[in-house]
CSV table of C-alpha atoms and ligand atoms in Angstrom, one decimal:
chain,number,residue,atom,x,y,z
A,1,MET,CA,-171.5,60.8,39.8
A,2,LYS,CA,-169.0,63.5,39.2
A,3,LYS,CA,-166.4,61.9,41.4
A,4,LEU,CA,-166.7,58.7,39.5
A,5,ILE,CA,-166.0,60.4,36.2
A,6,LEU,CA,-163.0,62.2,37.6
A,7,ILE,CA,-161.4,59.0,38.9
A,8,ALA,CA,-162.0,57.3,35.6
A,9,THR,CA,-160.6,60.1,33.5
A,10,LEU,CA,-157.6,61.0,35.7
A,11,PRO,CA,-155.1,58.4,34.2
A,12,VAL,CA,-156.1,59.6,30.8
A,13,LEU,CA,-155.4,63.2,31.7
A,14,ILE,CA,-152.0,62.4,33.2
A,15,THR,CA,-150.9,60.5,30.2
A,16,ALA,CA,-152.1,63.3,27.9
A,17,CYS,CA,-150.1,65.9,30.0
A,18,ALA,CA,-146.9,63.8,29.9
A,19,SER,CA,-146.7,63.9,26.2
A,20,ASP,CA,-148.6,67.0,24.9
A,21,PRO,CA,-150.4,69.8,26.7
A,22,ALA,CA,-154.2,69.3,26.5
A,23,PRO,CA,-155.5,71.4,23.6
A,24,TYR,CA,-157.5,74.5,24.5
A,25,ASN,CA,-161.2,73.6,24.5
A,26,PRO,CA,-163.2,76.8,24.6
A,27,LEU,CA,-166.4,74.8,25.5
A,28,ASP,CA,-164.8,74.1,28.9
A,29,GLU,CA,-165.6,77.7,29.7
A,30,PHE,CA,-169.3,77.3,28.9
A,31,GLU,CA,-172.3,75.5,30.2
A,32,GLN,CA,-175.5,75.1,28.3
A,33,VAL,CA,-178.4,77.2,29.6
A,34,ASN,CA,-182.1,77.2,28.8
A,35,PRO,CA,-183.1,80.8,28.4
A,36,ALA,CA,-186.8,80.0,27.6
A,37,THR,CA,-189.0,81.5,30.3
A,38,MET,CA,-192.5,83.1,30.3
A,39,LEU,CA,-192.0,86.7,31.0
A,40,GLU,CA,-194.6,89.2,32.3
A,41,SER,CA,-194.3,92.7,31.0
A,42,PRO,CA,-194.8,95.1,33.9
A,43,GLU,CA,-197.9,97.3,34.2
A,44,SER,CA,-197.4,100.9,33.1
A,45,VAL,CA,-198.4,103.9,35.2
A,46,PRO,CA,-201.2,106.2,33.8
A,47,ASN,CA,-200.1,109.7,32.9
A,48,ASN,CA,-201.2,112.7,30.9
A,49,GLN,CA,-198.7,112.2,28.1
A,50,PHE,CA,-199.9,108.9,26.6
A,51,THR,CA,-203.3,107.3,26.3
A,52,ALA,CA,-204.2,104.0,28.0
A,53,GLU,CA,-204.7,102.6,24.5
A,54,GLN,CA,-201.1,103.5,23.5
A,55,ARG,CA,-199.6,102.1,26.7
A,56,GLU,CA,-201.6,98.8,26.4
A,57,ARG,CA,-200.6,98.5,22.7
A,58,GLY,CA,-197.0,99.1,23.7
A,59,ARG,CA,-197.1,96.5,26.4
A,60,TYR,CA,-198.6,94.0,24.0
A,61,LEU,CA,-195.9,94.6,21.4
A,62,VAL,CA,-193.0,94.5,24.0
A,63,THR,CA,-194.3,91.1,25.2
A,64,LEU,CA,-194.8,89.9,21.6
A,65,LEU,CA,-191.3,91.1,20.4
A,66,GLY,CA,-189.6,89.6,23.4
A,67,CYS,CA,-187.7,92.7,24.6
A,68,GLY,CA,-187.7,91.4,28.1
A,69,SER,CA,-185.9,88.2,27.2
A,70,CYS,CA,-182.7,90.2,26.7
A,71,HIS,CA,-183.4,93.4,28.7
A,72,THR,CA,-184.4,91.7,32.0
A,73,ASN,CA,-181.6,90.8,34.4
A,74,GLY,CA,-181.1,87.0,34.5
A,75,ALA,CA,-183.5,86.2,31.6
A,76,LEU,CA,-180.7,85.2,29.3
A,77,VAL,CA,-179.8,82.4,31.6
A,78,GLY,CA,-183.4,81.4,32.4
A,79,GLN,CA,-183.6,83.2,35.8
A,80,PRO,CA,-185.4,86.5,35.2
A,81,ARG,CA,-185.4,88.8,38.2
A,82,ALA,CA,-189.0,89.9,38.9
A,83,ASP,CA,-187.8,93.2,40.4
A,84,GLN,CA,-185.8,94.1,37.3
A,85,LEU,CA,-188.2,93.4,34.5
A,86,LEU,CA,-187.0,95.4,31.4
A,87,ALA,CA,-184.4,97.1,33.7
A,88,GLY,CA,-181.3,95.8,31.9
A,89,SER,CA,-179.1,92.7,32.0
A,90,ASP,CA,-175.9,92.0,34.0
A,91,TRP,CA,-175.4,89.1,31.5
A,92,GLY,CA,-174.0,90.2,28.2
A,93,ILE,CA,-174.2,88.7,24.7
A,94,ALA,CA,-170.9,87.9,22.9
A,95,TYR,CA,-170.8,89.3,19.4
A,96,THR,CA,-167.6,87.9,18.2
A,97,ASN,CA,-167.0,84.1,18.2
A,98,PRO,CA,-166.0,83.0,21.7
A,99,LEU,CA,-165.0,79.6,20.4
A,100,GLN,CA,-162.2,81.3,18.5
A,101,GLU,CA,-161.3,84.1,20.8
A,102,ILE,CA,-160.8,83.8,24.5
A,103,ASN,CA,-162.0,87.3,25.0
A,104,PRO,CA,-164.9,88.1,22.6
A,105,GLY,CA,-166.6,91.5,22.3
A,106,VAL,CA,-169.7,91.6,24.6
A,107,VAL,CA,-172.7,93.9,24.7
A,108,TYR,CA,-175.0,94.3,27.6
A,109,PRO,CA,-178.8,94.9,27.0
A,110,GLY,CA,-179.6,98.3,28.6
A,111,ASN,CA,-182.1,99.4,31.2
A,112,LEU,CA,-185.3,100.3,29.3
A,113,THR,CA,-187.1,101.8,32.3
A,114,PRO,CA,-187.3,105.7,32.6
A,115,ASP,CA,-184.6,106.0,35.3
A,116,PRO,CA,-182.8,109.2,34.0
A,117,GLU,CA,-179.3,108.0,35.0
A,118,THR,CA,-179.3,104.2,34.4
A,119,GLY,CA,-182.2,103.9,32.0
A,120,ILE,CA,-183.7,105.7,29.0
A,121,GLY,CA,-185.5,108.4,30.9
A,122,ASN,CA,-183.7,111.1,28.9
A,123,TRP,CA,-184.5,109.6,25.5
A,124,SER,CA,-187.2,111.3,23.5
A,125,VAL,CA,-190.0,109.2,22.0
A,126,ALA,CA,-188.5,110.0,18.6
A,127,GLN,CA,-185.1,108.6,19.7
A,128,ILE,CA,-186.7,105.3,21.0
A,129,VAL,CA,-188.6,105.1,17.6
A,130,ALA,CA,-185.3,105.6,15.8
A,131,MET,CA,-183.6,102.8,17.8
A,132,LEU,CA,-186.3,100.4,16.8
A,133,ARG,CA,-186.4,101.3,13.2
A,134,THR,CA,-182.7,102.0,12.5
A,135,GLY,CA,-180.6,100.9,15.5
A,136,MET,CA,-179.4,104.4,16.0
A,137,ASP,CA,-179.0,105.4,19.7
A,138,ASN,CA,-179.6,108.8,21.3
A,139,HIS,CA,-176.0,109.9,20.6
A,140,GLY,CA,-176.3,109.0,16.9
A,141,GLU,CA,-174.2,105.8,17.3
A,142,GLN,CA,-175.2,102.6,15.5
A,143,THR,CA,-175.9,99.7,17.8
A,144,LEU,CA,-175.0,96.2,16.8
A,145,PRO,CA,-177.7,94.0,15.3
A,146,ILE,CA,-177.6,91.8,18.4
A,147,MET,CA,-180.2,94.4,19.4
A,148,PRO,CA,-182.6,93.0,16.7
A,149,TRP,CA,-183.4,96.3,15.0
A,150,PRO,CA,-183.0,94.8,11.6
A,151,ALA,CA,-186.0,92.6,12.5
A,152,TYR,CA,-188.0,95.5,13.7
A,153,HIS,CA,-187.1,98.1,11.1
A,154,GLU,CA,-190.4,97.9,9.2
A,155,ILE,CA,-192.4,98.6,12.4
A,156,VAL,CA,-195.0,101.3,11.7
A,157,VAL,CA,-194.4,104.6,13.5
A,158,ASP,CA,-197.7,104.2,15.5
A,159,ASP,CA,-196.5,100.9,16.9
A,160,ALA,CA,-193.0,102.1,17.6
A,161,THR,CA,-194.5,105.2,19.4
A,162,ALA,CA,-196.8,102.9,21.4
A,163,ILE,CA,-193.7,100.9,22.6
A,164,ALA,CA,-192.0,104.2,23.5
A,165,ALA,CA,-195.1,105.4,25.3
A,166,TYR,CA,-195.2,102.1,27.3
A,167,LEU,CA,-191.5,102.2,28.2
A,168,LYS,CA,-191.8,105.8,29.3
A,169,SER,CA,-194.7,105.0,31.5
A,170,LEU,CA,-193.0,102.2,33.4
A,171,PRO,CA,-192.0,102.7,37.0
A,172,ALA,CA,-188.3,103.7,36.9
A,173,VAL,CA,-185.9,101.0,38.2
A,174,ARG,CA,-182.4,102.1,39.1
A,175,HIS,CA,-180.0,99.5,37.7
A,176,GLU,CA,-176.8,100.2,35.9
A,177,VAL,CA,-175.7,97.5,33.4
A,178,PRO,CA,-172.0,96.8,32.8
A,179,GLY,CA,-170.3,98.7,30.0
A,180,ASN,CA,-169.8,97.0,26.6
A,181,VAL,CA,-166.5,95.1,26.2
A,182,ALA,CA,-164.4,95.4,23.0
A,183,PRO,CA,-163.0,92.2,21.4
A,184,GLY,CA,-159.7,91.3,23.1
A,185,GLN,CA,-160.6,92.8,26.4
A,186,ARG,CA,-161.6,90.6,29.3
A,187,ALA,CA,-165.2,90.9,30.4
A,188,SER,CA,-165.7,91.2,34.2
A,189,SER,CA,-169.4,90.3,34.0
A,190,PRO,CA,-170.7,87.0,32.6
A,191,TYR,CA,-172.0,86.6,29.1
A,192,VAL,CA,-173.8,84.2,26.9
A,193,HIS,CA,-173.4,83.5,23.2
A,194,PHE,CA,-175.9,82.6,20.6
A,195,GLY,CA,-174.3,80.6,17.8
A,196,VAL,CA,-175.3,79.8,14.2
A,197,TYR,CA,-172.5,78.1,12.5
A,198,GLN,CA,-172.4,76.8,8.9
A,199,SER,CA,-170.6,73.7,7.8
A,200,ARG,CA,-167.3,74.2,6.0
A,201,GLU,CA,-168.3,72.1,3.0
B,1,HEC,C1,-181.7,89.5,21.4
B,1,HEC,C2,-181.6,90.4,22.5
B,1,HEC,C3,-182.4,91.7,22.4
B,1,HEC,C4,-183.8,91.9,22.2
B,1,HEC,C5,-184.8,90.8,22.0
B,1,HEC,C6,-184.0,93.3,22.3
B,1,HEC,N1,-182.9,94.0,22.5
B,1,HEC,FE1,-182.7,96.0,22.8
B,1,HEC,N2,-180.7,95.8,23.0
B,1,HEC,C7,-180.0,94.6,23.0
B,1,HEC,C8,-178.6,94.8,23.2
B,1,HEC,C9,-177.5,93.8,23.2
B,1,HEC,C10,-178.4,96.2,23.2
B,1,HEC,C11,-177.1,97.0,23.3
B,1,HEC,C12,-176.6,97.1,21.9
B,1,HEC,C13,-175.2,97.9,21.9
B,1,HEC,O1,-174.8,98.5,22.9
B,1,HEC,O2,-174.6,97.9,20.8
B,1,HEC,C14,-179.8,96.8,23.1
B,1,HEC,C15,-180.1,98.1,23.2
B,1,HEC,C16,-181.3,98.7,23.2
B,1,HEC,C17,-181.6,100.1,23.4
B,1,HEC,C18,-180.6,101.2,23.7
B,1,HEC,C19,-180.4,101.2,25.2
B,1,HEC,C20,-179.3,102.0,25.7
B,1,HEC,O3,-179.3,102.3,26.9
B,1,HEC,O4,-178.4,102.4,24.9
B,1,HEC,C21,-183.0,100.2,23.4
B,1,HEC,C22,-183.8,101.5,23.6
B,1,HEC,C23,-183.5,98.9,23.2
B,1,HEC,N3,-182.5,98.0,23.0
B,1,HEC,C24,-184.9,98.6,23.1
B,1,HEC,C25,-185.4,97.3,22.8
B,1,HEC,C26,-186.8,97.1,22.6
B,1,HEC,C27,-187.9,98.1,22.8
B,1,HEC,C28,-186.9,95.8,22.3
B,1,HEC,C29,-188.2,95.0,22.0
B,1,HEC,C30,-189.0,95.6,20.9
B,1,HEC,C31,-185.6,95.2,22.3
B,1,HEC,N4,-184.7,96.2,22.6
B,1,HEC,C32,-185.3,93.9,22.1
B,1,HEC,C33,-180.5,93.3,22.9
B,1,HEC,C34,-181.9,93.0,22.6
């Protein structure tokens, strides 16, 4: 099927090249993916710090709020890795318009398991609660609203604490996600973009 299309379009391409260079089509760089996948949230491990009720409530909320659909490796492109549930994504999300800029800014959803080096093992419960309510990270830096904290900011402290309790009780998974990429720099790991565009008129 592909071959047939190539043969059919070749003469057109050659004619186009002879007169004018083909215009840059940013969509050539992208293929459509279907990210919709049912995701399990991993079981937490009992400990002395949090009650079973808190951990279960947190697990329920994490599933409901879809944290894993961004923070699980492969989930953004419909292929979640079962061994990296909530352990961060090697696929990033573009936050400037990749249809206008060849090199958009890209953020990579982090590892939410308690691994101290690659995850959020060193975050306090209060810091995780602050992230959900205000988007402020553990260094006092504001994260972009791609992390949907504006949608979560009215979450009551008990629920946010239950999410923190659950995340802190997960088995730690060692997985370092790529660093964020500033607009204009070339991302060396793949990314997706979610687009909402308004008509010009
Ligand atoms: C639409 C995708 C998306 C969803 C859904 C999402 N996040 Fe995020 N999250 C991100 C991105 C992207 C970042 C990195 C933002 C940045 O670096 O500016 C992030 C960052 C974070 C961080 C900081 C991690 C770090 O290492 O700095 C935490 C904690 C976090 N998210 C928790 C959650 C929780 C808990 C949920 C569900 C209640 C959730 N996120 C849902 C995309 C998402």
